[in-house]
């Protein structure tokens, strides 16, 4: 992964539009294209660097991750381009418009493999603390019977007789000639007189592959983990596609979540709220103490700094928000009821005395102001 700033590499501002980013990349790709700079390692490096920057900023989600975390793949599953051919296949729409330069230096044009998606459900604790989860995915691999040729053992693909192996046939329409894919070989340039019985001439078979997905600590519901190169096979030597693991995080029975902050609701008694107390609440790793001051009201929220969820790809963590709810007892003993009635009586007497004092003070104020 390049250490330079992607916006700096492309020479655009951080608020550049998608079209400005694309235009800047086209300019650099043309400048450092391998056909224009043969046997120039420095130009090849800049060509790959520009492609890496464009790959990160052209996708809104990856660009948002880069702006926030400093990486388009904050979950550690990203990767660069292995070769110029990899770049050509990924950005065929860009290179198809660069007149005078081929989409790749030479040979048949590779095609990138299809991307795959896997929906993975993880527990709240796995998402909070991070985990390694094994998965099994179906994918295609070269047929071991024909070694990917599609031809039966002892035979070989034959050049198409209709198109001469070009995969294209020309048709004349007046003064114009157009080329279309050969119908006899499907544009492949070859035919299989004796197709492989195992793969039916496809050259690939389906297998189940076991992978381990690393779930980063603090990941959120709906996050996509990109595993580069774990998708379907590419054609004609093209790079494989990617595997996108989409996470669904289960709700927790104890904690709620607000971004990277944890939310916990603690029930306290009326005496604890009135007199103050120290209570214990569960944390992700340990029991936490919360000091309840005298006169705390129901619904008051206390913040425990740094006791929440880790930000993916970072060292900092969110907070724990503890909301207290004052419980009203539903059953009282005779003694408890007597004490509460006595408390109510004292409270009313205090309110009455206070009310009398306030009324007397207001009367004095009015008299002093000539209002009485």
Short mmCIF file of C-alpha atoms in Angstrom, two decimals:
data_model
loop_
_atom_site.label_atom_id
_atom_site.label_comp_id
_atom_site.label_asym_id
_atom_site.label_seq_id
_atom_site.Cartn_x
_atom_site.Cartn_y
_atom_site.Cartn_z
CA UNK A 1 0.00 0.00 0.00
CA UNK A 2 1.33 3.40 -0.96
CA UNK A 3 2.26 5.67 1.92
CA UNK A 4 1.68 8.87 -0.06
CA UNK A 5 -1.63 10.71 0.08
CA UNK A 6 -3.93 9.49 -2.70
CA UNK A 7 -5.21 12.98 -3.44
CA UNK A 8 -1.62 14.20 -3.71
CA UNK A 9 -0.74 11.36 -6.11
CA UNK A 10 -3.59 12.30 -8.46
CA UNK A 11 -3.00 16.02 -7.98
CA UNK A 12 -6.58 16.81 -6.93
CA UNK A 13 -8.19 18.52 -3.94
CA UNK A 14 -9.82 16.45 -1.19
CA UNK A 15 -13.25 17.72 -2.27
CA UNK A 16 -12.64 16.87 -5.94
CA UNK A 17 -15.61 15.48 -7.88
CA UNK A 18 -15.70 11.95 -9.29
CA UNK A 19 -15.18 13.34 -12.79
CA UNK A 20 -12.14 15.36 -11.69
CA UNK A 21 -10.61 12.28 -10.10
CA UNK A 22 -11.23 10.21 -13.22
CA UNK A 23 -9.78 12.91 -15.48
CA UNK A 24 -6.65 13.21 -13.30
CA UNK A 25 -6.10 9.47 -13.39
CA UNK A 26 -6.54 9.25 -17.16
CA UNK A 27 -3.88 11.92 -17.54
CA UNK A 28 -1.38 10.07 -15.33
CA UNK A 29 -2.20 6.68 -16.88
CA UNK A 30 -1.48 8.09 -20.31
CA UNK A 31 1.76 9.71 -19.11
CA UNK A 32 3.16 6.59 -17.41
CA UNK A 33 1.58 3.91 -19.64
CA UNK A 34 3.97 0.93 -20.16
CA UNK A 35 3.73 1.25 -23.95
CA UNK A 36 4.99 4.79 -23.69
CA UNK A 37 7.70 4.01 -21.13
CA UNK A 38 9.20 0.61 -22.02
CA UNK A 39 11.75 -0.79 -19.57
CA UNK A 40 11.24 2.12 -17.18
CA UNK A 41 10.78 0.84 -13.61
CA UNK A 42 10.14 4.33 -12.24
CA UNK A 43 7.33 4.96 -14.72
CA UNK A 44 5.88 1.51 -13.97
CA UNK A 45 5.88 2.30 -10.26
CA UNK A 46 4.10 5.62 -10.82
CA UNK A 47 1.64 3.86 -13.13
CA UNK A 48 0.75 1.40 -10.35
CA UNK A 49 0.70 4.14 -7.70
CA UNK A 50 -1.79 6.21 -9.71
CA UNK A 51 -3.97 3.12 -10.28
CA UNK A 52 -3.97 2.38 -6.55
CA UNK A 53 -5.04 5.94 -5.75
CA UNK A 54 -7.81 5.90 -8.37
CA UNK A 55 -9.03 2.49 -7.20
CA UNK A 56 -9.41 3.88 -3.67
CA UNK A 57 -11.11 7.16 -4.57
CA UNK A 58 -13.43 6.12 -7.40
CA UNK A 59 -15.70 4.09 -5.09
CA UNK A 60 -17.76 6.27 -2.69
CA UNK A 61 -17.60 3.80 0.21
CA UNK A 62 -13.84 3.20 -0.09
CA UNK A 63 -13.23 6.94 -0.47
CA UNK A 64 -15.25 7.63 2.68
CA UNK A 65 -13.18 5.01 4.54
CA UNK A 66 -9.96 6.62 3.30
CA UNK A 67 -11.08 10.10 4.36
CA UNK A 68 -12.07 8.82 7.81
CA UNK A 69 -9.50 6.15 8.60
CA UNK A 70 -6.64 6.91 6.20
CA UNK A 71 -7.22 3.61 4.41
CA UNK A 72 -9.84 2.53 1.83
CA UNK A 73 -9.83 -0.90 3.48
CA UNK A 74 -9.62 -0.17 7.24
CA UNK A 75 -10.39 -3.80 8.06
CA UNK A 76 -7.06 -5.05 6.75
CA UNK A 77 -8.26 -6.99 3.71
CA UNK A 78 -7.17 -4.56 1.00
CA UNK A 79 -4.29 -4.93 -1.41
CA UNK A 80 -2.53 -3.37 -4.34
CA UNK A 81 -2.25 -4.42 -7.97
CA UNK A 82 -0.02 -7.37 -8.78
CA UNK A 83 0.82 -6.30 -12.34
CA UNK A 84 0.03 -3.90 -15.17
CA UNK A 85 -2.30 -6.53 -16.63
CA UNK A 86 -4.25 -6.43 -13.37
CA UNK A 87 -4.69 -2.68 -13.78
CA UNK A 88 -5.70 -2.94 -17.44
CA UNK A 89 -8.42 -5.49 -16.66
CA UNK A 90 -9.79 -3.50 -13.73
CA UNK A 91 -9.99 -0.19 -15.61
CA UNK A 92 -10.87 -1.30 -19.14
CA UNK A 93 -13.32 1.60 -19.42
CA UNK A 94 -10.46 4.04 -18.89
CA UNK A 95 -7.92 2.46 -21.24
CA UNK A 96 -10.42 1.80 -23.99
CA UNK A 97 -10.50 5.54 -24.65
CA UNK A 98 -6.75 6.14 -24.64
CA UNK A 99 -6.12 6.21 -28.40
CA UNK A 100 -2.72 5.12 -29.56
CA UNK A 101 -2.14 2.85 -26.56
CA UNK A 102 -3.34 -0.69 -26.19
CA UNK A 103 -5.33 -1.81 -23.16
CA UNK A 104 -2.36 -4.03 -22.32
CA UNK A 105 1.10 -4.33 -23.83
CA UNK A 106 0.67 -7.58 -25.75
CA UNK A 107 -1.01 -10.97 -25.94
CA UNK A 108 -4.73 -11.83 -25.59
CA UNK A 109 -6.71 -9.47 -23.43
CA UNK A 110 -7.29 -10.79 -19.93
CA UNK A 111 -10.62 -10.49 -18.19
CA UNK A 112 -10.95 -10.13 -14.45
CA UNK A 113 -12.96 -12.76 -12.62
CA UNK A 114 -16.35 -12.00 -11.12
CA UNK A 115 -16.63 -10.70 -7.56
CA UNK A 116 -18.38 -12.86 -5.00
CA UNK A 117 -20.51 -11.87 -2.01
CA UNK A 118 -20.89 -13.77 1.24
CA UNK A 119 -23.35 -12.74 3.98
CA UNK A 120 -21.89 -13.50 7.40
CA UNK A 121 -23.76 -13.20 10.69
CA UNK A 122 -21.59 -12.55 13.75
CA UNK A 123 -22.46 -12.07 17.40
CA UNK A 124 -22.28 -8.70 19.11
CA UNK A 125 -19.27 -9.89 21.12
CA UNK A 126 -17.40 -11.05 18.00
CA UNK A 127 -17.96 -7.66 16.42
CA UNK A 128 -16.98 -5.84 19.61
CA UNK A 129 -13.78 -7.72 20.39
CA UNK A 130 -12.80 -9.03 16.96
CA UNK A 131 -12.65 -12.66 15.92
CA UNK A 132 -11.52 -15.10 13.26
CA UNK A 133 -14.49 -16.85 11.67
CA UNK A 134 -14.16 -19.82 9.29
CA UNK A 135 -16.39 -19.84 6.21
CA UNK A 136 -16.84 -22.13 3.22
CA UNK A 137 -17.61 -20.70 -0.20
CA UNK A 138 -18.29 -22.39 -3.56
CA UNK A 139 -16.03 -21.17 -6.37
CA UNK A 140 -14.56 -22.34 -9.65
CA UNK A 141 -11.09 -23.79 -10.14
CA UNK A 142 -9.30 -25.15 -13.23
CA UNK A 143 -10.46 -28.65 -14.08
CA UNK A 144 -7.87 -31.16 -12.85
CA UNK A 145 -8.85 -33.63 -15.56
CA UNK A 146 -7.99 -31.42 -18.54
CA UNK A 147 -5.79 -28.90 -16.67
CA UNK A 148 -8.15 -26.11 -17.66
CA UNK A 149 -7.98 -26.61 -21.45
CA UNK A 150 -11.51 -27.99 -21.76
CA UNK A 151 -10.25 -30.75 -24.07
CA UNK A 152 -10.39 -34.47 -23.23
CA UNK A 153 -7.14 -36.19 -22.30
CA UNK A 154 -4.98 -36.91 -25.34
CA UNK A 155 -6.69 -34.19 -27.41
CA UNK A 156 -6.15 -30.50 -27.89
CA UNK A 157 -8.25 -27.49 -28.78
CA UNK A 158 -8.22 -26.84 -32.52
CA UNK A 159 -8.05 -23.50 -34.27
CA UNK A 160 -11.45 -22.47 -35.53
CA UNK A 161 -11.70 -23.13 -39.25
CA UNK A 162 -14.31 -20.47 -39.86
CA UNK A 163 -12.41 -17.49 -38.37
CA UNK A 164 -8.90 -18.87 -38.68
CA UNK A 165 -8.35 -18.61 -34.95
CA UNK A 166 -8.99 -14.86 -34.69
CA UNK A 167 -12.36 -15.22 -32.98
CA UNK A 168 -13.77 -12.54 -35.33
CA UNK A 169 -15.39 -12.65 -38.74
CA UNK A 170 -15.83 -9.67 -41.05
CA UNK A 171 -18.97 -8.68 -42.88
CA UNK A 172 -19.13 -6.09 -45.64
CA UNK A 173 -21.93 -3.54 -45.72
CA UNK A 174 -21.44 -1.30 -48.72
CA UNK A 175 -18.19 0.56 -48.23
CA UNK A 176 -17.91 -0.54 -44.60
CA UNK A 177 -16.62 -3.68 -42.95
CA UNK A 178 -17.57 -4.74 -39.46
CA UNK A 179 -16.12 -7.46 -37.26
CA UNK A 180 -18.35 -9.62 -35.09
CA UNK A 181 -17.57 -12.56 -32.80
CA UNK A 182 -17.35 -15.82 -34.68
CA UNK A 183 -20.51 -17.87 -34.20
CA UNK A 184 -18.70 -21.18 -34.69
CA UNK A 185 -16.29 -20.75 -31.77
CA UNK A 186 -18.12 -18.10 -29.74
CA UNK A 187 -15.28 -15.65 -30.28
CA UNK A 188 -12.74 -17.95 -28.59
CA UNK A 189 -10.73 -18.66 -31.72
CA UNK A 190 -10.72 -22.41 -31.10
CA UNK A 191 -13.09 -25.36 -30.95
CA UNK A 192 -13.16 -28.55 -28.89
CA UNK A 193 -13.81 -31.59 -31.05
CA UNK A 194 -13.50 -33.77 -27.93
CA UNK A 195 -14.56 -31.84 -24.84
CA UNK A 196 -13.45 -32.96 -21.40
CA UNK A 197 -16.13 -35.24 -19.90
CA UNK A 198 -15.57 -33.93 -16.37
CA UNK A 199 -16.00 -30.20 -17.01
CA UNK A 200 -18.03 -30.51 -20.28
CA UNK A 201 -15.45 -28.44 -22.11
CA UNK A 202 -15.67 -25.49 -19.72
CA UNK A 203 -12.16 -25.94 -18.34
CA UNK A 204 -13.39 -25.21 -14.81
CA UNK A 205 -15.22 -27.10 -12.08
CA UNK A 206 -16.87 -25.95 -8.86
CA UNK A 207 -15.34 -26.68 -5.48
CA UNK A 208 -15.84 -25.56 -1.91
CA UNK A 209 -13.03 -23.51 -0.43
CA UNK A 210 -12.45 -22.96 3.29
CA UNK A 211 -11.36 -19.48 4.35
CA UNK A 212 -10.85 -17.66 7.62
CA UNK A 213 -12.32 -14.15 7.83
CA UNK A 214 -10.70 -11.81 10.31
CA UNK A 215 -13.38 -9.69 11.96
CA UNK A 216 -11.80 -6.43 13.19
CA UNK A 217 -12.72 -5.18 16.65
CA UNK A 218 -15.48 -2.58 16.67
CA UNK A 219 -16.90 -3.45 13.25
CA UNK A 220 -20.42 -2.24 12.57
CA UNK A 221 -23.53 -3.88 11.12
CA UNK A 222 -23.52 -3.81 7.30
CA UNK A 223 -19.74 -3.44 6.99
CA UNK A 224 -18.11 -5.00 3.92
CA UNK A 225 -14.81 -6.84 4.23
CA UNK A 226 -12.98 -7.05 0.92
CA UNK A 227 -10.77 -10.11 0.39
CA UNK A 228 -8.83 -9.35 -2.77
CA UNK A 229 -8.27 -12.25 -5.12
CA UNK A 230 -10.70 -14.62 -3.41
CA UNK A 231 -13.40 -14.30 -6.08
CA UNK A 232 -13.91 -16.18 -9.33
CA UNK A 233 -11.10 -17.04 -11.72
CA UNK A 234 -10.18 -14.57 -14.44
CA UNK A 235 -10.22 -15.49 -18.13
CA UNK A 236 -7.13 -15.53 -20.40
CA UNK A 237 -4.78 -15.05 -17.49
CA UNK A 238 -6.80 -12.22 -16.00
CA UNK A 239 -6.74 -11.63 -12.23
CA UNK A 240 -9.34 -13.28 -10.01
CA UNK A 241 -12.21 -11.25 -8.65
CA UNK A 242 -12.65 -10.26 -5.04
CA UNK A 243 -14.77 -11.68 -2.25
CA UNK A 244 -16.95 -9.23 -0.33
CA UNK A 245 -18.01 -10.45 3.10
CA UNK A 246 -21.03 -8.45 4.27
CA UNK A 247 -21.51 -8.53 8.03
CA UNK A 248 -24.75 -8.67 9.98
CA UNK A 249 -24.12 -8.01 13.66
CA UNK A 250 -26.64 -9.53 16.05
CA UNK A 251 -28.14 -7.35 18.78
CA UNK A 252 -26.91 -7.85 22.32
CA UNK A 253 -29.13 -8.61 25.30
CA UNK A 254 -27.11 -6.35 27.61
CA UNK A 255 -25.72 -3.46 25.60
CA UNK A 256 -27.10 -1.06 23.07
CA UNK A 257 -24.88 0.74 20.60
CA UNK A 258 -24.54 4.27 19.29
CA UNK A 259 -21.63 4.41 16.87
CA UNK A 260 -18.64 3.24 18.90
CA UNK A 261 -20.32 4.08 22.22
CA UNK A 262 -21.91 1.35 24.31
CA UNK A 263 -25.22 2.02 26.05
CA UNK A 264 -26.25 0.33 29.27
CA UNK A 265 -29.38 0.95 31.36
CA UNK A 266 -28.92 0.51 35.12
CA UNK A 267 -31.81 0.24 37.55
CA UNK A 268 -31.32 1.98 40.91
CA UNK A 269 -33.59 2.32 43.94
CA UNK A 270 -35.13 5.54 45.20
CA UNK A 271 -32.84 5.61 48.28
CA UNK A 272 -29.77 5.19 46.02
CA UNK A 273 -30.92 8.06 43.82
CA UNK A 274 -31.73 10.29 46.77
CA UNK A 275 -28.78 9.49 49.04
CA UNK A 276 -26.15 8.66 46.43
CA UNK A 277 -24.40 5.35 45.94
CA UNK A 278 -21.70 3.46 44.07
CA UNK A 279 -23.08 0.81 41.73
CA UNK A 280 -21.46 -1.82 39.53
CA UNK A 281 -22.28 -2.23 35.83
CA UNK A 282 -20.99 -4.80 33.33
CA UNK A 283 -18.32 -3.81 30.80
CA UNK A 284 -16.93 -5.64 27.79
CA UNK A 285 -13.95 -6.96 29.76
CA UNK A 286 -14.65 -6.23 33.43
CA UNK A 287 -17.13 -4.88 35.94
CA UNK A 288 -17.18 -1.07 36.11
CA UNK A 289 -17.98 1.23 39.05
CA UNK A 290 -20.33 4.21 38.64
CA UNK A 291 -20.69 6.85 41.34
CA UNK A 292 -24.28 8.05 41.71
CA UNK A 293 -24.39 11.51 43.35
CA UNK A 294 -27.13 12.56 45.77
CA UNK A 295 -30.35 13.68 44.14
CA UNK A 296 -29.80 11.88 40.84
CA UNK A 297 -32.89 11.95 38.62
CA UNK A 298 -34.21 9.06 36.57
CA UNK A 299 -32.85 9.22 33.01
CA UNK A 300 -29.52 10.77 33.98
CA UNK A 301 -26.66 9.51 31.75
CA UNK A 302 -23.13 8.97 33.05
CA UNK A 303 -20.23 8.69 30.59
CA UNK A 304 -17.32 6.33 31.24
CA UNK A 305 -14.56 7.43 28.88
CA UNK A 306 -12.75 4.82 26.79
CA UNK A 307 -14.97 1.92 27.89
CA UNK A 308 -16.80 1.53 24.59
CA UNK A 309 -15.94 -0.10 21.26
CA UNK A 310 -12.67 0.25 19.39
CA UNK A 311 -12.69 2.24 16.17
CA UNK A 312 -11.84 -0.20 13.33
CA UNK A 313 -8.20 0.15 12.33
CA UNK A 314 -7.46 2.63 15.13
CA UNK A 315 -6.24 2.54 18.72
CA UNK A 316 -8.92 4.85 20.16
CA UNK A 317 -12.21 3.60 21.61
CA UNK A 318 -15.66 4.98 22.26
CA UNK A 319 -17.28 5.50 25.66
CA UNK A 320 -19.75 3.65 27.87
CA UNK A 321 -23.00 5.55 28.43
CA UNK A 322 -24.80 4.43 31.59
CA UNK A 323 -28.40 5.62 31.88
CA UNK A 324 -29.95 5.19 35.32
CA UNK A 325 -33.62 4.43 35.84
CA UNK A 326 -35.10 4.90 39.30
CA UNK A 327 -37.26 1.91 40.13
CA UNK A 328 -40.58 2.34 41.93
CA UNK A 329 -41.25 -0.58 44.29
CA UNK A 330 -44.45 -2.48 43.56
CA UNK A 331 -44.70 -4.26 46.91
CA UNK A 332 -44.01 -2.67 50.29
CA UNK A 333 -43.87 -4.10 53.77
CA UNK A 334 -45.88 -2.37 56.48
CA UNK A 335 -42.71 -0.82 57.85
CA UNK A 336 -41.62 0.44 54.43
CA UNK A 337 -45.05 1.95 53.81
CA UNK A 338 -45.06 3.64 57.24
CA UNK A 339 -41.62 5.15 56.62
CA UNK A 340 -42.62 6.40 53.18
CA UNK A 341 -45.78 8.03 54.57
CA UNK A 342 -43.69 9.66 57.27
CA UNK A 343 -41.27 10.87 54.58
CA UNK A 344 -44.19 12.28 52.57
CA UNK A 345 -45.55 14.04 55.67
CA UNK A 346 -42.19 15.65 56.42
CA UNK A 347 -41.79 16.68 52.79
CA UNK A 348 -45.18 18.37 52.69
CA UNK A 349 -44.49 20.16 55.94
CA UNK A 350 -41.20 21.45 54.51
CA UNK A 351 -42.93 22.57 51.33
CA UNK A 352 -45.61 24.35 53.36
CA UNK A 353 -43.01 26.09 55.51
CA UNK A 354 -40.99 27.02 52.46
CA UNK A 355 -44.11 28.28 50.72
CA UNK A 356 -44.94 30.48 53.73
CA UNK A 357 -41.45 31.91 53.77
CA UNK A 358 -41.58 32.66 50.06
CA UNK A 359 -44.97 34.37 50.41
CA UNK A 360 -43.72 36.50 53.32
CA UNK A 361 -40.57 37.48 51.38
CA UNK A 362 -42.63 38.53 48.35
CA UNK A 363 -44.88 40.66 50.59
CA UNK A 364 -41.87 42.50 52.00
CA UNK A 365 -40.47 43.03 48.50
CA UNK A 366 -43.77 44.44 47.25
CA UNK A 367 -44.05 46.79 50.21
CA UNK A 368 -40.49 48.03 49.68
CA UNK A 369 -41.28 48.75 46.04
CA UNK A 370 -44.47 50.60 46.94
CA UNK A 371 -46.65 47.91 45.48
CA UNK A 372 -48.56 47.10 48.66
#
